[in-house]
Coordinates of C-alpha atoms in Angstrom, one line a residue:
Chain A
K1 CA 18.7 -8.0 -23.6
Y2 CA 15.0 -8.4 -22.4
R3 CA 14.9 -11.8 -24.6
Q4 CA 17.9 -13.1 -22.6
M5 CA 16.2 -12.6 -18.7
P6 CA 14.8 -15.7 -17.1
R7 CA 11.5 -14.6 -17.7
S8 CA 11.9 -13.9 -21.4
V9 CA 13.4 -17.6 -21.9
G10 CA 11.4 -19.4 -19.5
G11 CA 8.5 -17.8 -19.3
L12 CA 6.1 -17.2 -16.7
D13 CA 7.3 -19.8 -14.2
A14 CA 11.0 -17.9 -14.1
A15 CA 9.4 -14.7 -12.8
H16 CA 9.1 -15.0 -9.0
E17 CA 5.9 -13.0 -9.0
W18 CA 4.0 -15.0 -11.2
G19 CA 2.8 -17.7 -8.7
A20 CA 1.1 -14.4 -6.5
F21 CA 0.2 -13.0 -10.0
R22 CA -1.7 -16.0 -10.9
A23 CA -3.5 -16.3 -7.5
M24 CA -4.8 -13.0 -7.9
L25 CA -6.5 -14.0 -11.3
P26 CA -10.1 -14.7 -11.5
D27 CA -11.5 -18.3 -13.0
L28 CA -10.5 -17.0 -16.8
Q29 CA -12.9 -20.2 -18.3
G30 CA -15.1 -18.8 -20.7
Q31 CA -13.8 -15.0 -20.4
R32 CA -12.7 -12.2 -23.0
V33 CA -9.1 -11.2 -21.1
L34 CA -7.4 -8.0 -22.1
D35 CA -3.4 -7.8 -21.4
L36 CA -1.9 -4.5 -21.4
G37 CA 1.8 -4.6 -21.8
C38 CA 1.6 -8.0 -22.9
G39 CA 5.5 -8.4 -24.5
F40 CA 6.1 -12.0 -25.6
G41 CA 2.6 -13.0 -25.2
W42 CA 3.0 -15.3 -22.3
H43 CA 0.0 -14.1 -20.1
C44 CA -2.1 -14.3 -23.1
R45 CA -1.3 -17.8 -24.1
Y46 CA -1.7 -18.7 -20.4
A47 CA -5.0 -17.2 -20.3
R48 CA -6.0 -19.3 -23.3
Q49 CA -4.4 -22.5 -21.5
Q50 CA -6.8 -21.9 -18.9
G51 CA -9.9 -21.4 -21.0
A52 CA -10.2 -17.9 -21.8
A53 CA -13.0 -17.4 -25.0
S54 CA -10.5 -15.0 -26.6
V55 CA -7.8 -12.6 -25.5
V56 CA -6.2 -9.4 -27.0
G57 CA -2.5 -8.3 -25.9
V58 CA -1.7 -4.7 -26.7
D59 CA 2.1 -3.4 -26.5
I60 CA 3.8 -0.4 -27.9
S61 CA 6.4 -2.5 -28.9
E62 CA 6.1 -3.4 -32.2
K63 CA 9.4 -5.9 -32.2
M64 CA 8.0 -7.4 -28.8
L65 CA 4.6 -8.2 -30.9
A66 CA 6.4 -9.5 -33.8
R67 CA 8.2 -12.1 -31.1
A68 CA 4.8 -12.7 -29.4
R69 CA 3.5 -14.0 -32.9
E70 CA 6.0 -16.0 -33.4
M71 CA 5.3 -18.1 -30.3
T72 CA 1.7 -18.2 -30.6
E73 CA -0.2 -20.1 -33.1
D74 CA -4.2 -19.5 -31.8
P75 CA -6.6 -17.3 -33.9
A76 CA -8.5 -16.7 -30.5
I77 CA -5.3 -14.6 -29.4
Q78 CA -4.9 -11.1 -30.9
Y79 CA -2.1 -8.6 -31.0
I80 CA -2.4 -5.0 -31.1
Q81 CA 0.1 -2.5 -31.1
A82 CA -0.6 0.8 -29.1
A83 CA 0.5 2.5 -25.9
I84 CA -1.6 1.3 -22.9
E85 CA -3.5 4.5 -22.3
D86 CA -4.5 4.8 -25.8
I87 CA -6.8 1.8 -26.0
D88 CA -10.2 2.5 -27.2
F89 CA -12.2 -0.6 -27.3
P90 CA -16.1 -0.9 -27.5
A91 CA -17.7 -0.4 -23.6
E92 CA -17.7 -3.9 -22.0
S93 CA -15.8 -6.0 -24.6
F94 CA -13.6 -7.7 -21.9
D95 CA -14.3 -9.7 -18.4
V96 CA -10.8 -9.5 -17.0
A97 CA -7.8 -7.2 -17.7
I98 CA -4.9 -7.8 -16.8
S99 CA -1.0 -5.8 -16.9
S100 CA 2.3 -7.4 -15.6
L101 CA 5.2 -5.2 -15.0
A102 CA 4.4 -2.4 -17.8
I103 CA 2.3 0.5 -15.8
H104 CA 5.3 1.8 -14.4
Y105 CA 6.4 3.0 -17.8
V106 CA 3.3 4.7 -18.2
E107 CA 3.1 8.4 -17.2
R108 CA -0.7 8.5 -16.7
F109 CA -2.0 5.8 -14.5
D110 CA -5.6 7.6 -14.4
L111 CA -5.7 7.4 -18.2
V112 CA -5.2 3.5 -18.0
C113 CA -7.6 2.9 -15.3
R114 CA -10.1 5.0 -17.0
A115 CA -9.5 3.1 -20.5
V116 CA -9.6 -0.1 -19.1
R117 CA -13.1 0.7 -16.7
Q118 CA -14.7 1.7 -19.9
C119 CA -14.0 -1.2 -22.0
L120 CA -14.6 -3.6 -18.8
T121 CA -18.1 -5.5 -17.5
V122 CA -19.3 -4.3 -14.5
G123 CA -17.4 -6.7 -11.8
G124 CA -15.0 -7.5 -14.1
A125 CA -11.5 -7.7 -12.7
F126 CA -8.5 -5.7 -13.4
V127 CA -5.0 -7.4 -11.9
L128 CA -2.1 -5.4 -12.1
S129 CA 1.7 -6.0 -11.3
V130 CA 4.2 -3.0 -11.0
E131 CA 7.4 -2.4 -9.8
H132 CA 7.0 -1.4 -6.0
P133 CA 7.1 2.1 -4.6
T134 CA 9.6 1.0 -2.6
F135 CA 11.7 0.0 -5.4
T136 CA 11.0 2.6 -7.9
A137 CA 11.7 5.7 -5.3
V138 CA 15.6 5.7 -5.9
A139 CA 16.7 5.8 -9.6
T140 CA 19.8 3.7 -9.2
Q141 CA 17.2 0.6 -8.1
N142 CA 20.2 -1.1 -6.4
W143 CA 21.0 -2.2 -2.6
S144 CA 23.3 0.1 -0.4
L145 CA 26.4 -2.0 -0.5
G146 CA 29.3 -2.3 2.2
P147 CA 32.9 -2.1 1.8
S148 CA 32.9 -5.4 0.6
G149 CA 30.3 -5.2 -2.0
E150 CA 27.6 -6.9 1.0
R151 CA 24.0 -5.8 0.6
L152 CA 23.7 -3.5 3.6
H153 CA 19.7 -2.4 2.9
W154 CA 17.6 -1.7 0.3
P155 CA 17.7 2.4 0.2
V156 CA 14.4 4.6 0.0
D157 CA 14.7 8.0 -1.1
D158 CA 12.5 10.9 -2.5
Y159 CA 9.1 8.6 -2.3
Q160 CA 6.8 11.6 -2.4
Q161 CA 8.3 12.9 -5.7
E162 CA 5.9 10.9 -7.9
T163 CA 8.2 11.9 -11.0
I164 CA 10.2 10.0 -13.9
R165 CA 12.8 8.0 -12.8
H166 CA 15.8 7.7 -15.5
T167 CA 17.3 4.0 -14.5
Q168 CA 19.3 1.9 -16.1
W169 CA 17.6 -1.1 -16.5
L170 CA 19.1 -3.5 -19.8
A171 CA 19.5 -0.2 -21.3
P172 CA 21.2 3.1 -20.2
D173 CA 18.1 5.5 -19.8
V174 CA 14.9 3.6 -19.3
V175 CA 12.0 6.0 -18.3
K176 CA 9.8 4.9 -15.5
Y177 CA 7.4 6.7 -13.5
H178 CA 7.6 6.6 -9.7
R179 CA 4.0 6.5 -7.8
T180 CA 3.5 6.0 -4.4
F181 CA 1.7 3.1 -2.8
A182 CA -1.4 5.6 -1.9
T183 CA -1.5 7.0 -5.6
Y184 CA -1.7 3.6 -7.0
L185 CA -5.1 2.5 -4.8
N186 CA -6.5 6.0 -4.2
T187 CA -6.3 6.4 -8.7
L188 CA -8.0 3.0 -9.0
I189 CA -10.6 3.9 -6.4
D190 CA -11.6 7.5 -7.7
E191 CA -11.6 6.0 -11.3
G192 CA -14.6 3.6 -10.2
F193 CA -12.8 0.3 -8.8
Q194 CA -13.1 -1.6 -5.6
I195 CA -9.7 -2.9 -4.3
S196 CA -10.3 -6.5 -3.8
R197 CA -6.6 -7.6 -3.1
L198 CA -3.2 -7.1 -2.5
S199 CA 0.0 -8.8 -3.0
E200 CA 4.0 -7.6 -2.4
A201 CA 5.0 -11.2 -3.9
P202 CA 6.9 -12.2 -0.8
V203 CA 9.9 -14.7 -1.8
T204 CA 9.1 -18.2 -0.6
A205 CA 11.4 -21.0 0.1
E206 CA 10.4 -22.6 -2.7
D207 CA 11.5 -19.7 -4.7
I208 CA 15.0 -19.6 -3.2
A209 CA 15.6 -23.3 -3.7
Q210 CA 14.9 -22.7 -7.7
N211 CA 16.7 -19.6 -7.7
P212 CA 19.2 -18.8 -4.6
G213 CA 19.8 -15.1 -6.0
L214 CA 16.3 -14.5 -4.7
K215 CA 16.9 -14.6 -1.2
D216 CA 17.7 -10.8 -0.6
D217 CA 14.1 -10.2 -1.9
R218 CA 12.9 -11.1 1.3
R219 CA 14.5 -8.2 2.3
R220 CA 12.9 -5.5 0.4
P221 CA 9.2 -5.4 -1.4
T222 CA 10.1 -5.6 -5.2
F223 CA 6.7 -5.8 -6.5
L224 CA 3.1 -4.8 -6.2
L225 CA 0.3 -6.4 -7.0
I226 CA -3.2 -5.4 -7.0
A227 CA -6.5 -6.9 -8.2
A228 CA -10.0 -4.6 -8.4
V229 CA -13.1 -4.8 -9.6
K230 CA -15.0 -2.6 -11.6
D231 CA -17.7 -1.3 -9.3
T232 CA -21.1 -1.6 -9.6
L233 CA -21.5 2.3 -8.9
P234 CA -21.9 4.7 -12.2
Chain B
K1 CA 9.0 11.6 27.3
Y2 CA 5.5 11.2 25.2
R3 CA 4.3 14.1 27.4
Q4 CA 7.0 16.6 26.3
M5 CA 6.5 15.3 22.4
P6 CA 5.2 18.2 19.9
R7 CA 1.7 16.6 19.6
S8 CA 1.7 15.6 23.3
V9 CA 1.9 19.5 24.2
G10 CA 0.5 21.3 21.0
G11 CA -2.0 18.6 20.5
L12 CA -3.3 17.7 16.8
D13 CA -1.9 20.4 15.0
A14 CA 1.7 19.5 16.0
A15 CA 1.5 16.1 14.2
H16 CA 2.0 16.4 10.9
E17 CA -0.2 13.6 9.3
W18 CA -3.2 15.3 11.4
G19 CA -4.3 17.2 8.0
A20 CA -4.4 13.9 6.1
F21 CA -5.7 12.1 8.8
R22 CA -8.8 14.8 9.7
A23 CA -9.3 14.7 5.7
M24 CA -10.2 11.1 5.5
L25 CA -12.7 11.2 8.5
P26 CA -16.5 11.1 7.7
D27 CA -18.5 14.3 8.8
L28 CA -18.8 13.4 12.5
Q29 CA -22.1 15.4 13.1
G30 CA -24.4 13.5 15.4
Q31 CA -22.2 10.2 15.1
R32 CA -21.5 7.7 17.9
V33 CA -17.7 7.4 17.8
L34 CA -14.9 5.1 19.1
D35 CA -11.5 5.9 19.5
L36 CA -8.9 2.9 19.6
G37 CA -5.2 4.0 21.2
C38 CA -7.2 7.4 22.3
G39 CA -3.8 8.2 24.6
F40 CA -4.3 12.1 26.0
G41 CA -8.0 12.3 24.4
W42 CA -6.8 14.8 21.6
H43 CA -9.1 13.1 18.8
C44 CA -12.0 12.3 21.4
R45 CA -12.6 16.1 21.9
Y46 CA -11.9 16.8 18.5
A47 CA -15.0 14.6 17.3
R48 CA -17.1 16.6 20.0
Q49 CA -16.0 19.9 18.5
Q50 CA -17.2 18.5 15.4
G51 CA -20.4 17.4 16.9
A52 CA -19.8 14.2 17.2
A53 CA -23.4 12.8 19.5
S54 CA -21.0 10.5 21.7
V55 CA -17.4 9.2 22.1
V56 CA -15.6 6.3 23.5
G57 CA -11.6 6.2 23.9
V58 CA -10.0 3.1 24.7
D59 CA -6.5 2.5 25.5
I60 CA -4.3 0.3 27.6
S61 CA -2.6 2.8 29.7
E62 CA -4.3 4.0 32.9
K63 CA -1.9 7.1 32.9
M64 CA -2.6 8.2 29.9
L65 CA -6.4 7.9 30.5
A66 CA -5.7 9.7 33.7
R67 CA -4.1 12.7 31.5
A68 CA -7.2 12.4 29.1
R69 CA -9.6 12.9 31.9
E70 CA -7.9 15.9 33.3
M71 CA -8.3 17.4 29.8
T72 CA -11.4 16.4 29.0
E73 CA -14.8 18.4 30.3
D74 CA -17.3 16.5 28.5
P75 CA -19.9 14.0 29.9
A76 CA -20.3 12.5 26.2
I77 CA -16.9 11.7 26.4
Q78 CA -15.9 8.3 28.1
Y79 CA -12.7 6.9 28.4
I80 CA -12.1 2.9 29.1
Q81 CA -9.0 1.1 30.1
A82 CA -8.5 -2.0 27.9
A83 CA -6.4 -3.2 25.1
I84 CA -7.5 -2.6 21.5
E85 CA -8.3 -6.1 20.3
D86 CA -10.0 -7.1 23.7
I87 CA -13.2 -4.3 23.1
D88 CA -16.3 -6.1 23.6
F89 CA -19.0 -3.5 22.5
P90 CA -22.6 -4.3 21.6
A91 CA -23.6 -4.9 17.8
E92 CA -23.5 -1.6 15.8
S93 CA -23.1 0.8 18.5
F94 CA -20.8 2.9 16.7
D95 CA -20.9 5.0 13.5
V96 CA -17.1 5.8 13.2
A97 CA -14.2 4.0 14.2
I98 CA -10.7 5.9 14.2
S99 CA -7.3 4.9 15.6
S100 CA -4.2 6.9 15.3
L101 CA -0.7 5.6 15.7
A102 CA -1.7 2.9 18.0
I103 CA -2.1 -0.3 15.8
H104 CA 1.3 -1.1 15.2
Y105 CA 1.5 -1.7 19.0
V106 CA -1.0 -4.3 18.7
E107 CA 0.2 -8.1 17.4
R108 CA -3.0 -8.8 16.1
F109 CA -4.5 -6.6 13.6
D110 CA -7.2 -9.1 12.5
L111 CA -8.6 -9.0 15.8
V112 CA -8.5 -5.3 15.7
C113 CA -10.7 -5.4 12.6
R114 CA -12.9 -8.1 13.6
A115 CA -14.0 -6.4 17.1
V116 CA -14.1 -3.3 15.3
R117 CA -16.4 -4.6 12.5
Q118 CA -18.8 -6.1 15.1
C119 CA -19.7 -3.0 17.2
L120 CA -19.8 -0.6 13.9
T121 CA -22.8 0.1 11.8
V122 CA -23.2 -1.5 8.3
G123 CA -21.4 1.3 5.9
G124 CA -19.6 3.0 8.9
A125 CA -16.0 4.3 8.6
F126 CA -12.9 2.8 10.4
V127 CA -9.9 5.3 9.6
L128 CA -6.6 4.5 11.5
S129 CA -3.2 5.8 10.9
V130 CA 0.1 3.5 11.6
E131 CA 3.8 3.9 11.0
H132 CA 4.5 2.9 7.6
P133 CA 5.9 -0.5 6.6
T134 CA 8.7 1.3 5.3
F135 CA 9.3 3.1 8.3
T136 CA 8.6 -0.1 10.5
A137 CA 11.0 -2.5 8.8
V138 CA 14.1 -1.6 10.3
A139 CA 14.0 -1.3 14.0
T140 CA 16.5 1.2 14.3
Q141 CA 14.0 3.6 12.9
N142 CA 16.7 5.8 11.8
W143 CA 18.2 7.3 8.5
S144 CA 21.4 5.8 7.3
L145 CA 23.8 8.5 7.8
G146 CA 26.9 10.0 6.0
P147 CA 30.3 10.4 7.5
S148 CA 29.4 13.8 8.5
G149 CA 26.2 12.6 10.0
E150 CA 24.2 13.7 6.7
R151 CA 21.2 11.8 6.1
L152 CA 21.8 9.6 2.9
H153 CA 18.5 7.5 2.4
W154 CA 15.9 5.8 4.2
P155 CA 17.1 1.9 5.1
V156 CA 14.6 -1.0 4.2
D157 CA 15.3 -4.2 5.3
D158 CA 13.5 -7.5 6.4
Y159 CA 10.4 -6.3 4.8
Q160 CA 8.7 -9.6 4.4
Q161 CA 9.5 -10.7 8.0
E162 CA 6.5 -9.7 9.9
T163 CA 7.1 -9.8 13.4
I164 CA 8.2 -7.7 16.6
R165 CA 10.4 -5.0 16.2
H166 CA 12.5 -4.1 19.3
T167 CA 12.7 0.1 18.9
Q168 CA 14.0 2.7 20.9
W169 CA 11.5 5.3 21.2
L170 CA 11.0 7.4 24.2
A171 CA 12.1 4.4 26.0
P172 CA 14.6 1.5 25.9
D173 CA 12.7 -1.3 24.5
V174 CA 9.4 -0.5 22.5
V175 CA 7.9 -3.3 20.8
K176 CA 6.2 -2.4 17.6
Y177 CA 4.5 -5.0 15.3
H178 CA 6.0 -4.9 11.6
R179 CA 3.4 -5.7 9.1
T180 CA 3.6 -5.5 5.5
F181 CA 1.2 -2.8 3.1
A182 CA -0.4 -6.0 1.9
T183 CA -1.3 -7.5 5.2
Y184 CA -2.6 -4.2 6.3
L185 CA -5.1 -3.8 3.1
N186 CA -6.1 -7.3 2.9
T187 CA -6.6 -8.1 6.7
L188 CA -9.3 -5.1 6.3
I189 CA -10.6 -6.8 3.5
D190 CA -10.7 -10.5 4.9
E191 CA -12.8 -9.0 7.9
G192 CA -15.3 -7.1 5.9
F193 CA -13.9 -3.8 5.1
Q194 CA -14.0 -2.0 1.8
I195 CA -11.1 0.3 1.2
S196 CA -12.1 3.8 0.4
R197 CA -9.0 5.7 0.7
L198 CA -5.2 5.7 1.2
S199 CA -2.8 8.4 2.3
E200 CA 0.8 8.3 3.2
A201 CA 0.8 11.8 4.7
P202 CA 2.9 13.8 2.7
V203 CA 4.8 16.7 4.0
T204 CA 3.2 20.2 2.2
A205 CA 5.3 23.2 1.9
E206 CA 3.0 24.7 4.7
D207 CA 4.2 22.0 7.3
I208 CA 7.7 22.4 6.8
A209 CA 7.5 26.5 6.6
Q210 CA 6.1 25.3 10.4
N211 CA 8.4 23.0 11.1
P212 CA 11.7 22.9 9.3
G213 CA 12.3 19.6 10.8
L214 CA 9.8 17.9 8.5
K215 CA 11.4 18.6 5.4
D216 CA 13.3 15.0 5.2
D217 CA 10.0 13.5 5.7
R218 CA 9.2 13.9 1.8
R219 CA 12.0 11.6 1.5
R220 CA 10.5 8.7 2.6
P221 CA 6.9 7.4 3.5
T222 CA 6.6 7.9 7.6
F223 CA 2.8 6.8 8.2
L224 CA 0.2 4.7 6.5
L225 CA -3.5 6.3 7.1
I226 CA -6.0 3.9 5.9
A227 CA -9.9 4.5 5.5
A228 CA -12.4 1.5 5.3
V229 CA -16.0 1.1 5.4
K230 CA -17.9 -1.7 6.6
D231 CA -19.4 -4.1 3.8
T232 CA -22.8 -4.4 3.4
L233 CA -22.3 -8.2 2.8
P234 CA -22.2 -10.6 5.7

């Protein structure tokens, strides 16, 4: 089913947060890029189009990697099957680390940050997107509906409870990890990153013109995007 | 009515976010402290108890300042009537700036940050609390209620619309300014601050033991607390 989603068929341009994510990336020219949760490899190929020297895409799903390899003819892109939090690359082997909509599937964000910091150069950027904490709080991940099915508002509950959420997203039981906004940012800071930019990927008029179904995404925050840099301090 | 609120009668200990706010403050010993939106002066007096060298409290309400002065016998605390965004102190005249639950009443957060940066020493801390963006999004600022008045969930709507909210809080029309999480953090960063700590003031079991009415504050984020430092860069 994931393969049938607009972003799987149409690539990055079909994902409404892509414009905001792209704007947070540093210049990739000549950079060694790591993509955590690379899926079909869209971001890996984009990085090379932008002049990245090399890209490593990591994903836990061998199926997704098989499809990524099918779609990629570029010896400078390497795909590796691993859990994001288990990566173990040599120190300072990457200049930029990115992760698009993968980390809310990972239980230990602290381990992800530690692993990224270990393999990133000092001053290197870590740019990530996750489902927004306001979006992951309630497991149903759906609008509160009125009697005629109209979208009344977005419900928030159990916000401070940072535990598993059993959601139904393309599959009957997809486990996600709800974390608060404070936890995302404090974990990055504690693991030696400096916060450089935030985005909640506001939907633009242009987005809505292209995809009218996005108009309600102005009413709630759907995605959280964070750009951080590896701190110069030890 | 504000004078009858628990926090107005009982002071800081009656405010559930106070523990989280206090934990974000730097050591105040010997520091010159600025308190923006000081109200009755509770934080000003606390700063002096912690050994602050001097404190300036700023508030737009002459009534509140009159009460603050009544409650304060300390020549090292000075109260000044001004709008927060209009302060104009000499450069580097403060080591620490704090602001508790005042900035969501101010239209221009960028001007507040600029004014604070101007009068803060390099490396000085700016610690602020506001109503949480999830809390200010819907002007009614109330739970979604079920048929028996039970609290179903906290409603979010119009999140990306950063405009005035006409709320009814102790008075018929209290104007608040809704800002997104990204705007709070990016404005600080753009104005030359480095983010050092976030908190969404989670309610603890102890809080609930003291005040059972707080138990639902686990279900939503009510407050956003940010600690930042004035960057060394120009």
